[in-house]
Coordinates of C-alpha atoms in Angstrom, one line a residue:
R1 CA 106.0 112.4 121.4
P2 CA 107.0 110.4 118.4
D3 CA 109.7 111.8 116.5
V4 CA 108.2 113.1 112.8
S5 CA 112.1 114.1 111.7
Q6 CA 112.5 110.6 110.2
E7 CA 108.9 109.8 109.6
F8 CA 108.5 112.8 107.4
G9 CA 112.1 113.2 105.9
Y10 CA 112.5 116.5 107.6
K11 CA 115.9 118.7 106.8
E12 CA 117.6 120.9 109.2
I13 CA 117.2 124.7 108.2
V14 CA 120.7 126.4 108.5
V15 CA 120.5 129.9 109.9
A16 CA 122.5 132.0 107.9
T17 CA 121.7 135.8 108.5
E18 CA 121.1 137.1 112.2
L19 CA 119.4 140.8 112.2
T20 CA 118.7 141.6 115.7
N21 CA 120.3 140.1 118.7
T22 CA 118.9 141.9 121.9
H23 CA 120.8 139.8 124.2
P24 CA 123.9 138.1 122.8
S25 CA 125.2 136.5 126.1
N26 CA 121.7 134.6 126.3
F27 CA 120.8 134.3 122.4
L28 CA 123.9 132.3 120.7
W29 CA 123.9 132.6 117.2
E30 CA 126.9 131.0 114.7
Q31 CA 126.5 131.9 110.9
D32 CA 125.3 128.9 108.9
R33 CA 125.1 126.6 111.9
A34 CA 121.6 124.4 112.4
T35 CA 121.2 125.3 115.8
L36 CA 120.7 128.5 118.3
G37 CA 121.8 128.3 121.6
I38 CA 119.6 129.7 124.3
V39 CA 121.7 130.1 127.6
Q40 CA 119.0 131.1 130.2
P41 CA 116.2 128.6 131.3
G42 CA 112.8 129.9 131.3
L43 CA 109.6 130.5 129.5
Y44 CA 110.1 132.1 125.6
E45 CA 107.5 133.4 123.1
I46 CA 108.6 131.9 119.5
S47 CA 107.8 132.8 116.5
L48 CA 108.6 131.6 112.9
G49 CA 107.6 131.1 109.6
I50 CA 108.7 129.4 106.1
Y51 CA 108.1 130.8 102.5
G52 CA 108.6 129.0 99.4
K53 CA 107.0 127.7 96.7
H54 CA 104.9 125.3 98.4
R55 CA 103.4 124.7 101.8
Q56 CA 105.2 122.7 103.7
S57 CA 105.4 121.4 107.1
A58 CA 108.2 122.5 109.8
Q59 CA 109.4 121.5 113.5
L60 CA 111.1 123.0 116.1
L61 CA 113.5 120.9 118.1
V62 CA 114.7 121.9 121.2
N63 CA 118.3 119.6 122.4
G64 CA 117.1 117.2 119.1
E65 CA 113.7 116.4 120.5
T66 CA 110.6 117.7 118.5
V67 CA 108.7 120.2 120.6
L68 CA 106.3 121.9 118.0
V69 CA 105.1 120.7 114.7
A70 CA 103.4 123.0 112.1
F71 CA 101.6 121.3 109.6
A72 CA 101.0 123.1 106.4
N73 CA 97.7 120.8 105.8
R74 CA 96.0 119.1 108.6
P75 CA 96.8 115.5 107.7
S76 CA 94.5 113.0 107.2
S77 CA 96.4 109.7 107.2
P78 CA 96.4 107.4 110.1
S79 CA 100.3 107.3 110.5
R80 CA 100.5 111.3 110.5
S81 CA 97.6 111.7 112.7
Q82 CA 100.0 110.2 115.4
A83 CA 102.0 113.2 115.1
P84 CA 102.3 116.2 117.6
A85 CA 99.1 118.4 117.7
P86 CA 99.4 121.4 114.7
F87 CA 100.1 124.9 116.3
Q88 CA 100.1 126.9 113.3
S89 CA 98.3 128.5 110.5
S90 CA 99.5 128.2 106.7
H91 CA 98.6 130.9 104.0
S92 CA 99.4 131.6 100.7
P93 CA 99.4 135.4 99.5
T94 CA 97.8 136.1 96.3
S95 CA 98.8 139.8 96.0
G96 CA 101.8 142.0 96.1
G97 CA 105.2 141.2 95.5
L98 CA 104.8 137.9 97.2
S99 CA 102.5 136.3 94.6
G100 CA 102.8 132.6 94.3
V101 CA 105.0 132.2 97.6
A102 CA 103.5 129.9 100.0
G103 CA 103.9 129.8 104.0
T104 CA 103.6 128.0 107.1
T105 CA 103.8 130.0 110.5
L106 CA 103.7 129.2 114.2
L107 CA 103.6 131.4 117.3
D108 CA 103.7 129.7 120.5
F109 CA 105.4 129.7 124.1
I110 CA 108.0 127.2 125.2
A111 CA 109.9 126.6 128.3
L112 CA 113.4 126.0 127.8
P113 CA 116.2 124.1 130.1
P114 CA 119.4 125.8 130.9
N115 CA 121.7 125.7 127.6
A116 CA 119.2 124.7 125.4
R117 CA 120.0 124.1 121.9
L118 CA 117.2 125.0 119.2
S119 CA 116.9 123.9 115.6
I120 CA 114.4 123.9 112.9
S121 CA 113.4 121.5 110.4
Y122 CA 111.1 121.3 106.9
G123 CA 109.6 118.7 105.0
E124 CA 110.6 117.8 101.5
G125 CA 110.2 120.4 98.7
M126 CA 111.2 123.4 100.2
E127 CA 114.7 123.5 98.9
G128 CA 115.5 127.1 98.4
A129 CA 113.1 128.6 101.2
E130 CA 113.2 131.7 103.0
G131 CA 112.4 132.2 106.6
F132 CA 112.6 133.8 110.1
I133 CA 112.6 132.9 113.8
A134 CA 111.9 135.4 116.5
L135 CA 112.5 134.8 120.1
R136 CA 111.4 136.5 123.2
K137 CA 112.1 135.8 126.9
I138 CA 108.7 136.0 129.2
C139 CA 110.3 135.1 132.2

């Protein structure tokens, strides 16, 4: 798969807060770091969302390699069509307290090697965005 990080100007997301960790010896988190450690290999369900003023693409990296890309809008240019296929939905809430906030979300399943390092990157224009990541070991 091509490395879309450099081609599209992605920046790593720093994980500032951990709300729940059901298995602290498997899911390793350090405040204000850009990577999450996953000790045990296996199949994992992953969901993530990034919300800001504009819809934007995001990517999931495992050990520095892009494994999933969530495109905010399906690209039409030839150079972008070589990027990994989108696995996402994008939406912009129009009612309630989130009016004017756009989001990109992803739900997928990935096989992780032992001692995997996960990180999430976003495209330009998402400074000040908020988001979440949720991991669940399937087997």
